[in-house]
Amino acid sequence: MKKIILSMLIGGTAFFASSQVVVVGVSPAAVQGNYTFAVQTDAGWPSYTPGQFPDSENWGMPLDFSVVGTYIQDTLVLVNDGTAGTDPNLGNPLSQEGCNPTAGNPYAGKIAVLRRNTCSFVNKALYAQNAGAIAVIVVDNIDDANLANNFMSAADTDPNGPLVTIPVVRISMSDGNHLINQMANGPVVMFIGNKTGAFQNDLSLNQDLVMTPPYHGVHSLLAQNGTEFNFDLGLRVYNFGGSNQSNATVNATVKNPSGATVYDEDVMVSLNQGDSIDIFPGEANAFPQFSLATYPAGKYTVEYTILLDGIADDFDSDNTYMATFVVNNSYLSRARLDETTLKPITMSQVKPAAPTGGGSYAEVVYCSSFRNANASRLAVSGFNATVSVDSVDANSTLEGKFVFADLYEWTNADAVYAANAGNTQLAYDLTSRATLNYDFANDVIKEEAYFEFETPYVLQDNVMYMVCITDFGQGLNIGYDRGVNFNATRQLLEEWINPLKVVEGQTVTWYGAGFGPDLTPAFGIRAIDATTVAVENLLNLEGKAYPNPTDDVINMNIPLDGKATVSVTDLSGRTVANREVTFMGNQASIDLAELQSGMYVINVAYDNGSKSAFNVVKK
């Protein structure tokens, strides 16, 4: 069995306290989990190296998050500084940007949530702090794949920088919108800081190190039994708490569409404070592979749970992880599917950040890869995706814009993966198997499109393919699903799942990991039974009949051998003759001597469903 080595944390099972500075949703359940975040250019954040931006480190935050147990946890509050108007690009109220002071002390003892836009991070943070905030979460105006490395600076010349003494973090637009939506339903509590030692009893998992199904939309023709569709489960468990833990239970379950538990496995672990343990294929601790004898259509739910032995976990919001996959007769997808509509679930509309030199990319290609040992059972007829523009301005819509939608065979996929993510200049050997130029005709800012190829393409077994959308410098956004994380799974499979290509001038760059393992193109690949395509391609075969006109015998030449039924109808549609024939060498004949003079239609129907028709004249 292949052993997984998780590249993001190679080097043993112990971890450093500095790496455990996290932003975590505590409650309600809808916000629980870890959030990718950016920090201030301040030495108090272990992820920032002092001197990296020497003229922009003018913050006054006294906290040192490298110290274990240093954290802030409290309820979120949405900033409202009273500014009138709406952001012309994103449609958000300007009052949520916090670019002006807020009267009174409405954020007292809470974590302020505000939106990024035109004013500086320093001013936003200071105004929130002056209104009582104990920390700030900035909601970005894009979904930035490199968010964690894009720090928030305070220039040496900014006199307000030293006045900001509270921590400031920035999260993606999609994550921020999700939090804001949840805040409308009730209190939302977040944790910002170093979890190590913050709680006495605290085991946890990290979404970046949890194995998920390789496909979240599973075509039923690829899941006939457990040998055809199966997957490994696994995760890394951490002990962030102040106490050692013995005999903790790590549980993995799978429930079928009826809600019945069809997989239920436990692994017992013991962890000293500050340690972690891997439960992956090939490790001393591992779950059995998941497989079923049959896969009824519907949504299956995979869930991981960590339970301490006889005591409660003091911080249990990161003790569970859930994933789903939907078995269906229509779609294959890396992204999640809606179990009712079978459409891919779109959580973010994304595009690359603008080139460092300004302007826009000449070409951006968004891709989702797939391959299967039984792929020849399928023919791809097209795929679903969501495309949008940034602005809500009436003059900026999708109307008049276009994309290319392609199905590629990716012949050097394994070599590209082996070359590692850092080799972004390695050429991808792609052969187009189906292509479409799609024009947007509707005056809308977002459209769920179906890119239907002219002819379904029959796949080959064990061949890597990609479906891709290409935008030529129009700055379009493409729908992605943020609800799955392929970091661990793609390392076991040893394949890039969501490649991204950008062209700037003459420079072509491929990013095998795309925007990151937690951003998956929300593409629903529509596939049909390949055997029906074979028939459709043979339907309406062109044939000829001679002599025509004829006195009696008519010879038929059709490019297909086999048994067929020949029916002869007159111009009123009445069947006047039926014959069973066998085509050999593409030839067969029938005798029309008994028919009266006139025009007739000869219909040939083969046993496999193919057909042909032509007109003849009987003298």
Coordinates of C-alpha atoms in Angstrom, one line a residue, residues 103-369:
A103 CA -19.6 57.0 17.2
G104 CA -19.7 55.6 20.7
N105 CA -18.4 52.3 21.8
P106 CA -20.6 49.8 19.9
Y107 CA -17.9 47.2 19.4
A108 CA -16.8 46.9 23.0
G109 CA -15.3 43.6 23.9
K110 CA -16.0 42.1 20.5
I111 CA -14.1 41.2 17.3
A112 CA -15.0 43.7 14.6
V113 CA -15.7 42.5 11.1
L114 CA -15.2 45.0 8.3
R115 CA -14.6 45.0 4.5
R116 CA -11.5 45.8 2.6
N117 CA -11.7 48.6 0.0
T118 CA -10.1 52.0 -0.4
C119 CA -8.8 53.1 3.0
S120 CA -5.8 51.7 4.8
F121 CA -5.8 48.7 7.1
V122 CA -4.3 51.0 9.8
N123 CA -7.2 53.4 9.8
K124 CA -9.8 50.7 9.7
A125 CA -8.2 49.0 12.7
L126 CA -7.8 52.2 14.7
Y127 CA -11.4 53.3 14.2
A128 CA -12.6 49.8 15.2
Q129 CA -10.3 49.8 18.2
N130 CA -11.5 53.3 19.3
A131 CA -15.1 52.0 19.2
G132 CA -14.1 49.2 21.6
A133 CA -13.0 46.3 19.4
I134 CA -10.5 43.8 20.8
A135 CA -9.5 42.5 17.4
V136 CA -10.4 43.0 13.7
I137 CA -11.2 40.6 10.9
V138 CA -10.9 42.2 7.5
V139 CA -13.0 40.6 4.8
D140 CA -11.0 40.7 1.5
N141 CA -12.4 42.0 -1.7
I142 CA -11.2 39.0 -3.6
D143 CA -10.5 35.3 -3.0
D144 CA -6.7 35.4 -3.0
A145 CA -5.0 32.1 -3.5
N146 CA -1.8 33.5 -1.9
L147 CA -3.7 35.2 1.0
A148 CA -1.5 33.8 3.8
N149 CA 1.6 35.5 2.2
N150 CA 0.0 38.9 1.6
F151 CA 0.7 40.8 4.8
M152 CA -1.1 44.0 5.9
S153 CA 1.5 46.8 6.3
A154 CA 1.8 49.9 8.4
A155 CA 4.1 52.4 6.8
D156 CA 6.8 54.0 9.0
T157 CA 5.4 57.4 7.9
D158 CA 1.9 56.5 9.2
P159 CA 1.4 58.1 12.6
N160 CA -1.6 56.0 13.3
G161 CA 0.2 52.6 13.1
P162 CA 1.7 52.6 16.6
L163 CA -1.7 53.5 18.0
V164 CA -3.2 50.2 16.8
T165 CA -2.7 47.7 19.7
I166 CA -5.2 45.0 18.7
P167 CA -4.5 42.1 16.3
V168 CA -5.8 42.3 12.8
V169 CA -6.3 39.4 10.4
R170 CA -7.6 39.2 6.9
I171 CA -9.7 36.4 5.4
S172 CA -11.0 35.7 1.9
M173 CA -14.1 37.4 0.5
S174 CA -16.0 34.1 0.4
D175 CA -15.1 33.1 4.0
G176 CA -15.9 36.6 5.2
N177 CA -19.3 36.7 3.4
H178 CA -20.0 33.3 5.0
L179 CA -19.4 34.7 8.5
I180 CA -21.4 37.8 7.8
N181 CA -24.3 35.7 6.6
Q182 CA -24.1 33.6 9.7
M183 CA -24.0 36.7 11.9
A184 CA -27.4 37.7 10.5
N185 CA -28.8 34.5 12.1
G186 CA -27.3 35.0 15.6
P187 CA -24.1 35.3 17.6
V188 CA -20.9 34.0 15.9
V189 CA -17.8 33.3 18.1
M190 CA -14.3 33.1 16.6
F191 CA -10.9 32.2 18.0
I192 CA -7.7 34.0 17.0
G193 CA -4.4 33.0 18.4
N194 CA -2.1 30.2 19.5
K195 CA -4.1 27.2 20.5
T196 CA -1.2 25.3 22.0
G197 CA -1.8 25.1 25.8
A198 CA -4.7 27.4 25.6
F199 CA -7.0 24.7 26.9
Q200 CA -6.2 21.8 29.2
N201 CA -7.9 19.1 27.1
D202 CA -7.8 19.8 23.4
L203 CA -7.4 17.3 20.6
S204 CA -8.1 18.6 17.1
L205 CA -7.8 18.0 13.4
N206 CA -6.8 20.2 10.5
Q207 CA -8.9 20.4 7.4
D208 CA -5.7 20.6 5.3
L209 CA -4.7 17.1 6.5
V210 CA -8.0 15.2 6.1
M211 CA -8.6 12.7 3.3
T212 CA -11.8 13.3 1.3
P213 CA -13.4 11.3 -1.5
P214 CA -11.5 11.9 -4.8
Y215 CA -14.8 12.8 -6.5
H216 CA -17.7 14.5 -4.8
G217 CA -19.9 13.8 -7.8
V218 CA -19.6 10.1 -8.7
H219 CA -21.1 8.8 -12.0
S220 CA -23.0 5.6 -11.3
L221 CA -21.3 3.9 -14.3
L222 CA -18.0 4.3 -12.5
A223 CA -19.4 2.9 -9.2
Q224 CA -20.9 -0.5 -10.1
N225 CA -19.2 -2.1 -7.1
G226 CA -16.6 -1.7 -4.4
T227 CA -13.7 -2.7 -6.7
E228 CA -14.6 0.1 -9.1
F229 CA -15.3 2.9 -6.6
N230 CA -13.5 3.0 -3.3
F231 CA -11.2 5.4 -1.4
D232 CA -8.9 5.7 1.6
L233 CA -9.7 7.6 4.7
G234 CA -7.2 9.3 7.0
L235 CA -6.3 12.4 9.0
R236 CA -3.7 13.9 11.3
V237 CA -4.7 14.4 15.0
Y238 CA -3.0 17.0 17.2
N239 CA -2.9 17.5 20.9
F240 CA -2.9 21.2 21.4
G241 CA -4.0 20.9 25.1
G242 CA -2.0 21.2 28.3
S243 CA -2.5 17.5 29.2
N244 CA -1.4 14.2 27.7
Q245 CA -4.3 12.2 26.3
S246 CA -4.6 8.4 26.4
N247 CA -7.0 6.1 24.6
A248 CA -8.7 8.8 22.6
T249 CA -11.0 7.5 19.8
V250 CA -10.8 8.7 16.2
N251 CA -13.9 7.6 14.4
A252 CA -14.7 7.6 10.7
T253 CA -18.2 6.8 9.4
V254 CA -20.0 6.8 6.1
K255 CA -23.8 7.1 5.8
N256 CA -25.7 6.1 2.7
P257 CA -28.5 8.1 1.1
S258 CA -31.1 6.5 3.4
G259 CA -29.1 7.6 6.5
A260 CA -27.9 4.2 7.4
T261 CA -24.3 3.8 8.6
V262 CA -22.5 1.6 6.1
Y263 CA -18.9 2.2 7.4
D264 CA -18.0 2.7 11.0
E265 CA -14.3 2.3 12.1
D266 CA -12.4 3.4 15.2
V267 CA -8.7 4.0 15.7
M268 CA -7.4 4.4 19.3
V269 CA -4.6 6.9 19.9
S270 CA -2.6 8.3 22.8
L271 CA -0.9 11.6 22.4
N272 CA 1.4 13.6 24.7
Q273 CA 0.9 17.4 24.9
G274 CA 2.4 19.0 21.8
D275 CA 2.5 15.9 19.6
S276 CA 0.5 14.8 16.6
I277 CA -0.2 11.4 15.0
D278 CA -0.9 10.4 11.4
I279 CA -3.7 8.0 10.6
F280 CA -3.1 7.4 6.9
P281 CA -2.6 4.4 4.6
G282 CA 0.7 2.8 5.2
E283 CA 1.0 4.2 8.7
A284 CA 0.9 2.1 11.9
N285 CA -2.5 3.6 12.5
A286 CA -4.8 3.4 9.5
F287 CA -8.5 3.1 8.6
P288 CA -9.6 0.2 6.3
Q289 CA -10.4 1.4 2.8
F290 CA -14.0 2.3 2.2
S291 CA -16.0 0.4 -0.4
L292 CA -19.5 -1.0 -0.9
A293 CA -20.9 -3.9 -2.9
T294 CA -23.4 -1.5 -4.5
Y295 CA -23.9 2.3 -4.6
P296 CA -27.6 3.3 -4.7
A297 CA -28.0 6.8 -6.1
G298 CA -28.0 9.7 -3.6
K299 CA -25.8 11.6 -1.2
Y300 CA -23.3 9.8 1.0
T301 CA -21.8 11.5 4.1
V302 CA -18.3 10.9 5.4
E303 CA -17.6 12.1 8.9
Y304 CA -14.5 12.1 11.1
T305 CA -14.9 12.6 14.9
I306 CA -12.3 12.8 17.7
L307 CA -13.4 11.8 21.2
L308 CA -11.3 12.0 24.4
D309 CA -11.4 9.1 26.9
G310 CA -14.1 9.8 29.5
I311 CA -13.7 13.6 29.5
A312 CA -15.0 16.5 27.4
D313 CA -12.8 18.3 25.0
D314 CA -12.4 21.9 26.1
F315 CA -12.4 23.2 22.5
D316 CA -14.4 20.8 20.4
S317 CA -15.2 23.0 17.4
D318 CA -12.3 21.4 15.5
N319 CA -12.9 17.8 16.5
T320 CA -15.1 16.9 13.5
Y321 CA -14.9 17.1 9.7
M322 CA -17.6 16.2 7.2
A323 CA -17.5 15.5 3.5
T324 CA -20.1 14.3 1.0
F325 CA -20.3 12.6 -2.4
V326 CA -23.4 12.2 -4.6
V327 CA -23.8 9.0 -6.7
N328 CA -25.8 9.9 -9.8
N329 CA -26.5 9.0 -13.4
S330 CA -25.4 12.3 -15.0
Y331 CA -22.4 14.0 -13.6
L332 CA -18.8 13.5 -12.6
S333 CA -17.3 16.2 -10.4
R334 CA -14.4 17.0 -8.1
A335 CA -16.6 19.7 -6.5
R336 CA -19.7 18.9 -4.4
L337 CA -23.0 18.5 -6.1
D338 CA -26.4 19.6 -5.0
E339 CA -28.2 16.3 -4.3
T340 CA -31.5 17.5 -5.8
T341 CA -30.4 19.5 -8.9
L342 CA -27.0 17.7 -9.4
K343 CA -25.5 21.0 -10.2
P344 CA -22.0 21.8 -8.8
I345 CA -22.0 23.8 -5.6
T346 CA -20.4 27.2 -6.1
M347 CA -19.2 29.1 -3.0
S348 CA -16.7 31.5 -4.6
Q349 CA -16.3 33.4 -7.8
V350 CA -12.6 33.7 -8.3
K351 CA -9.8 34.9 -10.6
P352 CA -6.1 35.5 -10.1
A353 CA -4.9 38.7 -8.5
A354 CA -3.8 41.2 -11.1
P355 CA -0.2 40.8 -12.4
T356 CA 2.5 42.6 -10.4
G357 CA 3.2 44.8 -13.3
G358 CA -0.4 46.0 -13.6
G359 CA -2.9 45.4 -16.3
S360 CA -4.5 42.0 -16.8
Y361 CA -3.5 38.5 -17.9
A362 CA -3.8 37.9 -21.6
E363 CA -5.2 34.4 -20.9
V364 CA -6.4 32.5 -17.8
V365 CA -7.3 28.9 -18.0
Y366 CA -9.2 27.2 -15.2
C367 CA -9.1 23.4 -15.1
S368 CA -10.4 20.4 -13.3
S369 CA -8.7 17.0 -13.9

